[in-house]
Coordinates of C-alpha atoms and ligand atoms in Angstrom, one line a residue:
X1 CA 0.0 0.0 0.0
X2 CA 0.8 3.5 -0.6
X3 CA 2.2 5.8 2.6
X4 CA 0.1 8.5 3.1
X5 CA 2.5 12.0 4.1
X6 CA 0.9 14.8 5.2
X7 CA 2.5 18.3 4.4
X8 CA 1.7 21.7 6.5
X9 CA 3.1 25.1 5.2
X10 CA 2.6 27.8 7.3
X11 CA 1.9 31.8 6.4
X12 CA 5.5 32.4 5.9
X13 CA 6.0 29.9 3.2
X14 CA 2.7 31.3 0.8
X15 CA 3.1 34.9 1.7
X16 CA 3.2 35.8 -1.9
X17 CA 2.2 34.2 -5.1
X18 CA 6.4 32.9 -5.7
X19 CA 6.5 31.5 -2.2
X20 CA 3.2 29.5 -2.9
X21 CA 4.9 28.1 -6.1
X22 CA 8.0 27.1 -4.6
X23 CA 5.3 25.0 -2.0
X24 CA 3.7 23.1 -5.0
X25 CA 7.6 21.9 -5.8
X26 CA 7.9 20.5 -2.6
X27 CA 4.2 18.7 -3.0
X28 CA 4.9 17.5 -6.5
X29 CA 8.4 16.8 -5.2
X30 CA 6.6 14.6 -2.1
X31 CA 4.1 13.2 -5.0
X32 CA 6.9 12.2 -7.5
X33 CA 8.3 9.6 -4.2
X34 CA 5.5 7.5 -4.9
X35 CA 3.3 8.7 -1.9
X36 CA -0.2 10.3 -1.6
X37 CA -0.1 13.7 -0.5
X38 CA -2.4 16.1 1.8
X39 CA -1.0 19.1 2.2
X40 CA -2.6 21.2 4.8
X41 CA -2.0 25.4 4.5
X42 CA -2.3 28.6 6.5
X43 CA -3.4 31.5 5.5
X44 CA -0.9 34.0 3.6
X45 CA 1.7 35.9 5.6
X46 CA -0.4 38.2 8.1
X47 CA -3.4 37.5 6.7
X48 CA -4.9 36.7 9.6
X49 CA -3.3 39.6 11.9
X50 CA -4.7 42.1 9.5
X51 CA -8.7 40.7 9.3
X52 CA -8.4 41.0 13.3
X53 CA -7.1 44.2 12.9
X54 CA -9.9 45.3 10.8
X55 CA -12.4 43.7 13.3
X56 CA -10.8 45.0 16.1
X57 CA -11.3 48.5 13.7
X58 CA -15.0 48.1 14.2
X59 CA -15.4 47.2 17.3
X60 CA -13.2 46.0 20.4
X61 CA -15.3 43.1 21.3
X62 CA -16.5 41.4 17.9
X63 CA -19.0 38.4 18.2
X64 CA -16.6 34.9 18.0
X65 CA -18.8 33.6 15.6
X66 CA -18.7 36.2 13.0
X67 CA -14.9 36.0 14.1
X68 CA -14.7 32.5 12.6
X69 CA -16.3 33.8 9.6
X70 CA -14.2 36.4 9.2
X71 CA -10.9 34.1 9.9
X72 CA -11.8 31.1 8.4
X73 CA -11.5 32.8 4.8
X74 CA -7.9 33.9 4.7
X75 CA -7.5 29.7 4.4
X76 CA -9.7 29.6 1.9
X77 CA -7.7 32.2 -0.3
X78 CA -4.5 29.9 0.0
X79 CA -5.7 26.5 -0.9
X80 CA -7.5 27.9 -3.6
X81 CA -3.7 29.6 -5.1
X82 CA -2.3 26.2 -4.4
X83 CA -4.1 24.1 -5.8
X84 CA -3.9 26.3 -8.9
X85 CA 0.0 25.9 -8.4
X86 CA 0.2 22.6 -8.3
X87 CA -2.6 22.7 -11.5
X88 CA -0.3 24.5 -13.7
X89 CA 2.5 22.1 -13.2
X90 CA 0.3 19.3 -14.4
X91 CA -0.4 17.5 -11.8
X92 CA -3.8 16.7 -10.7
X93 CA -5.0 17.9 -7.1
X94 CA -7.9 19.4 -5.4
X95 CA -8.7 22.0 -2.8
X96 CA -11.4 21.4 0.0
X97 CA -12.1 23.3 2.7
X98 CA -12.6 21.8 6.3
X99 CA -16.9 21.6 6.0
X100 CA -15.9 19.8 2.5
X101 CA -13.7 17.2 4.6
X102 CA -16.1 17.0 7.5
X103 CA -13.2 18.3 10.0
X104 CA -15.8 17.9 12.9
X105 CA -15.3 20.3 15.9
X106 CA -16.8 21.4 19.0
X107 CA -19.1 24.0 19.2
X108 CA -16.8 26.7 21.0
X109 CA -15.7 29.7 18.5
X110 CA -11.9 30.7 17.9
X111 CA -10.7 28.0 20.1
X112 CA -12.2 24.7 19.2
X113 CA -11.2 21.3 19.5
X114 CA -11.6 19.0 16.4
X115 CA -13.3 15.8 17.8
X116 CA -13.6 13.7 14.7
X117 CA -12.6 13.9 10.3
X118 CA -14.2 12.0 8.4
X119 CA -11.9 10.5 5.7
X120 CA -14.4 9.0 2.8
X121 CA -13.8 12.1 1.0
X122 CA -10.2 12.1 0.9
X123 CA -9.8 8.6 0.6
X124 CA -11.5 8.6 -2.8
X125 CA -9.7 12.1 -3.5
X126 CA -6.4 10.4 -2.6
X127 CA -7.7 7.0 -4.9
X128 CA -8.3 9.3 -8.2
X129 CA -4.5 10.4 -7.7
X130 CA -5.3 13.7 -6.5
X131 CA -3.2 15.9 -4.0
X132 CA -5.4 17.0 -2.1
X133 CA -5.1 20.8 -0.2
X134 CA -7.0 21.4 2.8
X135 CA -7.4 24.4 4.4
X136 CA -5.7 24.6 7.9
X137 CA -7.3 26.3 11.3
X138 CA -11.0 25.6 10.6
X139 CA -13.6 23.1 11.2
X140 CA -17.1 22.8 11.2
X141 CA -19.8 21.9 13.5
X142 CA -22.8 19.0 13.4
X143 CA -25.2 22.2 12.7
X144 CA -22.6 23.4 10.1
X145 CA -21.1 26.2 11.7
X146 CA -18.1 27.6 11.1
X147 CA -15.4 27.3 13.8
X148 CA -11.9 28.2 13.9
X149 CA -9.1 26.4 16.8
X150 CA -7.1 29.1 17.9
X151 CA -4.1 31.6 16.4
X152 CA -1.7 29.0 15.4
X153 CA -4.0 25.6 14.7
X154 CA -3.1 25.0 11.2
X155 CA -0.3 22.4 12.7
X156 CA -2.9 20.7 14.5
X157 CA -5.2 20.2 11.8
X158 CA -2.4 18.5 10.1
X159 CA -1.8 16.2 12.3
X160 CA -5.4 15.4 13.2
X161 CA -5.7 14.8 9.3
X162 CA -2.6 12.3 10.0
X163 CA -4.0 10.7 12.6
X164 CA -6.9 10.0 10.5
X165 CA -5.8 9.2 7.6
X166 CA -3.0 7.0 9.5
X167 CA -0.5 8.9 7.8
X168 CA 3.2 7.4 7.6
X169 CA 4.7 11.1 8.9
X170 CA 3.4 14.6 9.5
X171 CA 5.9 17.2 7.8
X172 CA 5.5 20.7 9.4
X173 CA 7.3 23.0 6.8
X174 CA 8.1 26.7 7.9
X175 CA 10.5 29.5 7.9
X176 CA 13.2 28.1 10.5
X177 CA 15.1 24.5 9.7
X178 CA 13.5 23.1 12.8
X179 CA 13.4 23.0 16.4
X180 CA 16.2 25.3 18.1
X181 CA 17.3 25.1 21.8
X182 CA 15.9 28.8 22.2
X183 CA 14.5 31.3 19.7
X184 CA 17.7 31.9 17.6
X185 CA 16.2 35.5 16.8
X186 CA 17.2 36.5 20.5
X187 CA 20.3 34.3 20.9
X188 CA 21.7 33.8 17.7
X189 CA 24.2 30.6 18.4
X190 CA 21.3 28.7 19.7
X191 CA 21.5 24.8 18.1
X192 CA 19.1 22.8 16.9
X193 CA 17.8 20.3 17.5
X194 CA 17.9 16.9 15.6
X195 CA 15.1 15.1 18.0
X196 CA 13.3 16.1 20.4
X197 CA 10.6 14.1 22.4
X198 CA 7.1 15.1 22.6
X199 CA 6.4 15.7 25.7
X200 CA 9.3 18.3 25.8
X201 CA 8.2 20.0 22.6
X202 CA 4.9 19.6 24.3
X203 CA 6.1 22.2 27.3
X204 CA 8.2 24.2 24.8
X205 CA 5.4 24.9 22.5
X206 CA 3.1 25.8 25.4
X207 CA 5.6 28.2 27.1
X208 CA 6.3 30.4 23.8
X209 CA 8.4 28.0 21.6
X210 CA 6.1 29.7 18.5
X211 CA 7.7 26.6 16.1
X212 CA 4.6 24.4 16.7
X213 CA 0.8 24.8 18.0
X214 CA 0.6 22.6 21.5
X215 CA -2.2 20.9 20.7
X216 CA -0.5 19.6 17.6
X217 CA 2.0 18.5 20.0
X218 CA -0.4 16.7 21.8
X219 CA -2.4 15.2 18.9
X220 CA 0.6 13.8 17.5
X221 CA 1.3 12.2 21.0
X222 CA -1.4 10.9 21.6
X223 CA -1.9 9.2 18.5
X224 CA 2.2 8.7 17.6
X225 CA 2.4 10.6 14.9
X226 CA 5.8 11.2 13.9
X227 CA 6.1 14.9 13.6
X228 CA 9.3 16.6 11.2
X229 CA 9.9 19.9 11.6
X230 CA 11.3 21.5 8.8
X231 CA 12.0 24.5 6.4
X232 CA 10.1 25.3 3.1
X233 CA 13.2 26.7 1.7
X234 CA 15.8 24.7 2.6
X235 CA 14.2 20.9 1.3
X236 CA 17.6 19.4 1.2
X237 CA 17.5 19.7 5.4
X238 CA 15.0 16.7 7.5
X239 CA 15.2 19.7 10.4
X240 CA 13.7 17.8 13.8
X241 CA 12.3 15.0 14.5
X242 CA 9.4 14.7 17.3
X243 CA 9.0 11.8 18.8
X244 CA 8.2 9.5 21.6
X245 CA 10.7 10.0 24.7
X246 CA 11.3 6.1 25.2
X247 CA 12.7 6.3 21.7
X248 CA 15.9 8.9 22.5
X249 CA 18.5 8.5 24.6
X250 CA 18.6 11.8 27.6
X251 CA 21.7 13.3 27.8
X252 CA 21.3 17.0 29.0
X253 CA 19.1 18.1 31.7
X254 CA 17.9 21.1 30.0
X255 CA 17.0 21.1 26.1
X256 CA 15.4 24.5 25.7
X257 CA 14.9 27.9 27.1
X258 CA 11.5 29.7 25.9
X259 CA 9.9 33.2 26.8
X260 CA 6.1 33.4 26.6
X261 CA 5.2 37.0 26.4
X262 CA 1.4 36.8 25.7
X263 CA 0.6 36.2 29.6
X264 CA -1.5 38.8 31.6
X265 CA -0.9 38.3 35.8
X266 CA -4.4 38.9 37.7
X267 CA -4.2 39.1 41.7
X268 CA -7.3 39.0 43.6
X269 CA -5.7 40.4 47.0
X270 CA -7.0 39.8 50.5
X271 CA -9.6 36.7 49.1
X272 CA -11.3 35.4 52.2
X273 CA -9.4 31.8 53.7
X274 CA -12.7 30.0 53.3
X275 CA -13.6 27.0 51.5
X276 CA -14.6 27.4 48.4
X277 CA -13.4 30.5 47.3
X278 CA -10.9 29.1 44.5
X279 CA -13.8 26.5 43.2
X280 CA -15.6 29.7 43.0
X281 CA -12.9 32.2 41.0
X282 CA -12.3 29.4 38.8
X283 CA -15.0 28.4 37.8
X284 CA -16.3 31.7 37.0
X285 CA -13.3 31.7 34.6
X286 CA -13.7 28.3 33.3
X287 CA -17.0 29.3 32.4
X288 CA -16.2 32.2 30.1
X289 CA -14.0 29.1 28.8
X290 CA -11.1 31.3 29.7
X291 CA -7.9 28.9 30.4
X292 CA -5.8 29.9 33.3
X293 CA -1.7 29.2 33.7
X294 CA 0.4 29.7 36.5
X295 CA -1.5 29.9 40.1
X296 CA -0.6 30.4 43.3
X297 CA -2.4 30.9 46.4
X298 CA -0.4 32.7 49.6
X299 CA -0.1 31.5 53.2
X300 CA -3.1 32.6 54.9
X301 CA -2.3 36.1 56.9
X302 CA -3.6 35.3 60.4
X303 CA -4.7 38.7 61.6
X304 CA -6.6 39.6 58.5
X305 CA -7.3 35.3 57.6
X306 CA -7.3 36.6 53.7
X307 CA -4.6 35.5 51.4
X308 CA -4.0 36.8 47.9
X309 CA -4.8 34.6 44.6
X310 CA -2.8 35.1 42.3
X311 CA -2.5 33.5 38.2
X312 CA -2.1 34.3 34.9
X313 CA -4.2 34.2 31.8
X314 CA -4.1 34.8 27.8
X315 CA -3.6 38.3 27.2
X316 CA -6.4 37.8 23.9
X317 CA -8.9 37.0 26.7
X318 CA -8.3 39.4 29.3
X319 CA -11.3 41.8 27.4
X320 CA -14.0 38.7 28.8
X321 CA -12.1 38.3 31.7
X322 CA -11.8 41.6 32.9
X323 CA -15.4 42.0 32.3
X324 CA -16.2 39.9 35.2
X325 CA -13.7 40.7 37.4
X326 CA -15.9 42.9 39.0
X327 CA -18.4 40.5 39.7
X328 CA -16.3 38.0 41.2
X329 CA -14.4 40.6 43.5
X330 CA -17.8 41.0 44.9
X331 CA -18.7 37.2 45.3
X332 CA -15.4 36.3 47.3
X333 CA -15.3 39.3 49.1
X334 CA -11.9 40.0 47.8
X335 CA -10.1 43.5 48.4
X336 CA -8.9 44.3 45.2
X337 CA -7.5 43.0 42.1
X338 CA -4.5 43.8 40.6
X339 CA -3.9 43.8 37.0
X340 CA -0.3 43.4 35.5
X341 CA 0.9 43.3 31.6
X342 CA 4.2 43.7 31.3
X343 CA 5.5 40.4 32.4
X344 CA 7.3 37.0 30.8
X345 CA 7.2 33.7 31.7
X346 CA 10.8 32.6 31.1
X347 CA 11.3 28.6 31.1
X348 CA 13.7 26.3 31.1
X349 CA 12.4 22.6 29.7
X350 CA 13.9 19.6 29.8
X351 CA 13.3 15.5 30.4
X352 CA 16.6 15.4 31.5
X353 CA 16.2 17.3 34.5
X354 CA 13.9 14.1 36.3
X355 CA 16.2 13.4 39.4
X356 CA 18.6 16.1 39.3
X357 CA 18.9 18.1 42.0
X358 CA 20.1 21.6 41.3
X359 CA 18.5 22.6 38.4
X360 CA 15.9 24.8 39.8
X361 CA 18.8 26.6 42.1
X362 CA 21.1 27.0 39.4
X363 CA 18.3 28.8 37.5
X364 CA 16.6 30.9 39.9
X365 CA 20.7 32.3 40.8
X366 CA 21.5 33.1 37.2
X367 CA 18.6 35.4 37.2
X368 CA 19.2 36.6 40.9
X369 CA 23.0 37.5 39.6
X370 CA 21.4 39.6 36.7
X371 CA 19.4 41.2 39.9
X372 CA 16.1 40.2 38.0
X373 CA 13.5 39.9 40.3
X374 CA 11.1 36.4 40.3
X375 CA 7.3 37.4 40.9
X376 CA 6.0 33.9 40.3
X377 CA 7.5 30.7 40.1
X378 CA 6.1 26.9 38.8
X379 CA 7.3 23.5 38.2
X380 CA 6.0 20.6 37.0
X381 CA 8.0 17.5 36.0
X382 CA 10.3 18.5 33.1
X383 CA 10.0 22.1 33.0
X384 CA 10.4 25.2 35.3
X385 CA 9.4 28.7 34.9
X386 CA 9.4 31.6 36.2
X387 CA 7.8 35.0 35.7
X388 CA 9.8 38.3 35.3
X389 CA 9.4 41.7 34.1
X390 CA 9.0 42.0 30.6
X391 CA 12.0 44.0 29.9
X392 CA 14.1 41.2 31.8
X393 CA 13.0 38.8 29.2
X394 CA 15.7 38.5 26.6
X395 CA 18.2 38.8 29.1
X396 CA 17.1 36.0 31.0
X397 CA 16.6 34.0 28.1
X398 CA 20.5 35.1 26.8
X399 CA 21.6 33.7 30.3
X400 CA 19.7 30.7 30.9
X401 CA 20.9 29.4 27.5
X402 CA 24.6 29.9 28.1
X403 CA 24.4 28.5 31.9
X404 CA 23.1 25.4 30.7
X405 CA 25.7 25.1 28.4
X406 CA 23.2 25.1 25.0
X407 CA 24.9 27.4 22.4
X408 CA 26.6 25.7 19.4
X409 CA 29.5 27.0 17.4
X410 CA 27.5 28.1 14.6
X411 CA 25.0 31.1 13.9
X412 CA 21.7 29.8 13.0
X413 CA 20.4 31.4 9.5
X414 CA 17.4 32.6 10.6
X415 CA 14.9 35.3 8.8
X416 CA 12.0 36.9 10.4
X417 CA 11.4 39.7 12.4
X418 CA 12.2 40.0 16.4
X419 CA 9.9 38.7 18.1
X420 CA 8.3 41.5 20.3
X421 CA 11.5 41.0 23.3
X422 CA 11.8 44.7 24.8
Ligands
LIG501 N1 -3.9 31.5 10.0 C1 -4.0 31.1 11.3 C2 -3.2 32.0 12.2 O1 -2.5 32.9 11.7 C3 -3.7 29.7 11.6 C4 -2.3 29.3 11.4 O2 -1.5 30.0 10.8 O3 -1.9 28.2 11.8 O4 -3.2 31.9 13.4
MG502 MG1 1.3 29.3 11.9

């Protein structure tokens, strides 16, 4: 039987109509190997940035349905050109968009989760020889609405297509050569990465690593999916491998350092010590469906028996969040709540650092030498991080990458603009 290989390109690689003709090379080139071919494709360059920039033009709180309208057509644009690419380089191939495929999703706008694809179409597609382009970041619900799963989820529809199609190998083209020990726009030396195992990718991608969505991360996981990173312009270069962490040998304790800027810090202070008062602020949250990060609750103050709750959310839902705010202040009988933007969450990640002491201290002293000042701190497993000021970020990153020892001797060739590192 024939391997199936599914192909992502991002916005970067069919920002303009050249770009999207070098893509259909590498699909013909994919084609020409023997295999079947779905490519999966995002919307052109800053498509997407610009229609929410126009929505955000008309008004500051735009419905999330009409949202996924909007969103959902910049895709639509791209597999179109495609699929015209690949057409006038004689090869046969078809465009279809995610209500075409039957990419079945929850019924939660601008962040849903696909919950089933239905295959019959591309299986006969993929029968009559086609390529077949589908269009990244949307879905569709049972009553045929329009959803979209969150900036970013073009990977993951790939690799839910992969999973369903029981694809041999999910190839994630983009702008970099693959995964890098730390963003090598800020620390240009940074190496990368041959393999690197889910679950570490996993923490990387959810703490700012922008190379892959997390819940492509976790798809692929789940349903071992071997994941390649790799760059659009550079075919000649596999990039990384993601895979499982029983298949690599460990030999570092940490493997990446990542900032995450997009986090807002919310302190309720003085929150009653009563039971119940954290079921209650959460699930207040939870049921704007707003996702909450880092939390930490204080030692009880005995003369005032308050403590202070503090966490960290999304800065793209801190409009609905702060809406409420109010509301719940009120219901806990909380003092006040603090509001703070211009903090990082700097991490260090690693499946190395199970069983070895020392790696938190030697972290949290690299930043106390730079006299940076911590204001929150978590740990799970394989990762630690800490929050900073945001104008301590690429310092901290610089200095976390060099303390545990991940520079290589060469300068990564890397385009693309800074990412936004005061
Ligand atoms: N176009 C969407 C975005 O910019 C989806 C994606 O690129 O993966 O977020
Ligand atoms: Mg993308």
């Amino acid at each position: 039987m024939k391997q199936i290989i599914v192909q992502k390109f991002g916005g970067t690689s069919v920002a303009d109509t050249d770009k999207i003709k070098r893509v259909a090379d590498a699909v013909i080139r994919e084609k020409k190997l023997g295999n079947d071919v779905v490519v999966v494709v995002s919307a052109m360059g800053h498509t997407t940035d610009y229609l929410i920039k126009m929505a955000k033009d008309i008004s500051p709180n735009p419905s999330a349905r009409e949202m996924d309208m909007l969103l959902s057509t910049g895709e639509g644009v791209s597999i179109a050109l495609l699929t015209m690419a690949i057409h006038a380089k004689d090869y046969d191939a078809v465009s279809l968009n995610a209500m075409q495929v039957g990419i079945m999703t929850e019924s939660v706008h601008q962040k849903a989760r696909i919950i089933d694809i239905k295959t019959e179409r591309l299986r006969k597609n993929l029968k009559q020889g086609k390529i077949i382009v589908v269009a990244g970041f949307q879905g569709t619900t049972e009553c045929g609405e329009i959803t979209t799963l969150g900036r970013g989820g073009s990977d993951t529809s790939a690799v839910a297509l992969a999973a369903a199609l029981k694809a041999s190998r999910c190839d994630i083209y983009t702008d970099v050569e693959g995964v890098y020990t730390t963003d090598p726009r800020v620390v240009p030396n940074a190496t990368r990465l041959d393999k690197i195992s889910y679950e570490e990718m996993l923490e990387l991608a959810r703490v700012g690593a922008n190379v892959l969505h997390p819940r492509s991360v976790e798809t692929a996981k789940q349903f071992n999916v071997p994941l390649r990173v790799r760059s659009t312009f550079n075919l000649d270069n596999l990039g990384t491998l993601i895979i499982g962490a029983k298949d690599m040998e460990i030999y570092q304790p940490v493997t990446g350092v990542a900032a995450d800027l997009s986090q807002i810090r919310v302190v309720f202070c003085d929150v009653p010590d009563v039971p119940g008062n954290a079921a209650r602020l959460f699930g207040a949250l939870s049921d704007e469906n707003i996702s909450v990060d880092m939390i930490i609750q204080s030692y009880a103050r005995k003369t005032t028996n308050t403590n202070d709750i503090a966490f960290t959310i999304h800065k793209d839902d801190y409009a609905k969040a702060k809406s409420i705010f109010e509301k719940i202040k009120n219901d806990l009988n909380a003092r006040a709540v603090h509001i703070d933007e211009d903090i990082a969450k700097i991490s260090i990640v690693g499946a190395g650092m199970v069983d070895r002491p020392g790696i938190a201290a030697t972290m949290f002293e690299t930043l106390a030498k730079l006299n940076i000042n911590i204001k929150m701190i978590s740990t799970s497993e394989i990762i630690i991080s800490c929050l900073v000021e945001k104008e301590d970020a690429q310092k901290s990153v610089k200095a976390l990458h060099k303390i545990f020892e991940l520079e290589s001797n060469e300068i990564a060739d890397v385009k693309g603009d800074l990412p936004d590192l005061e």
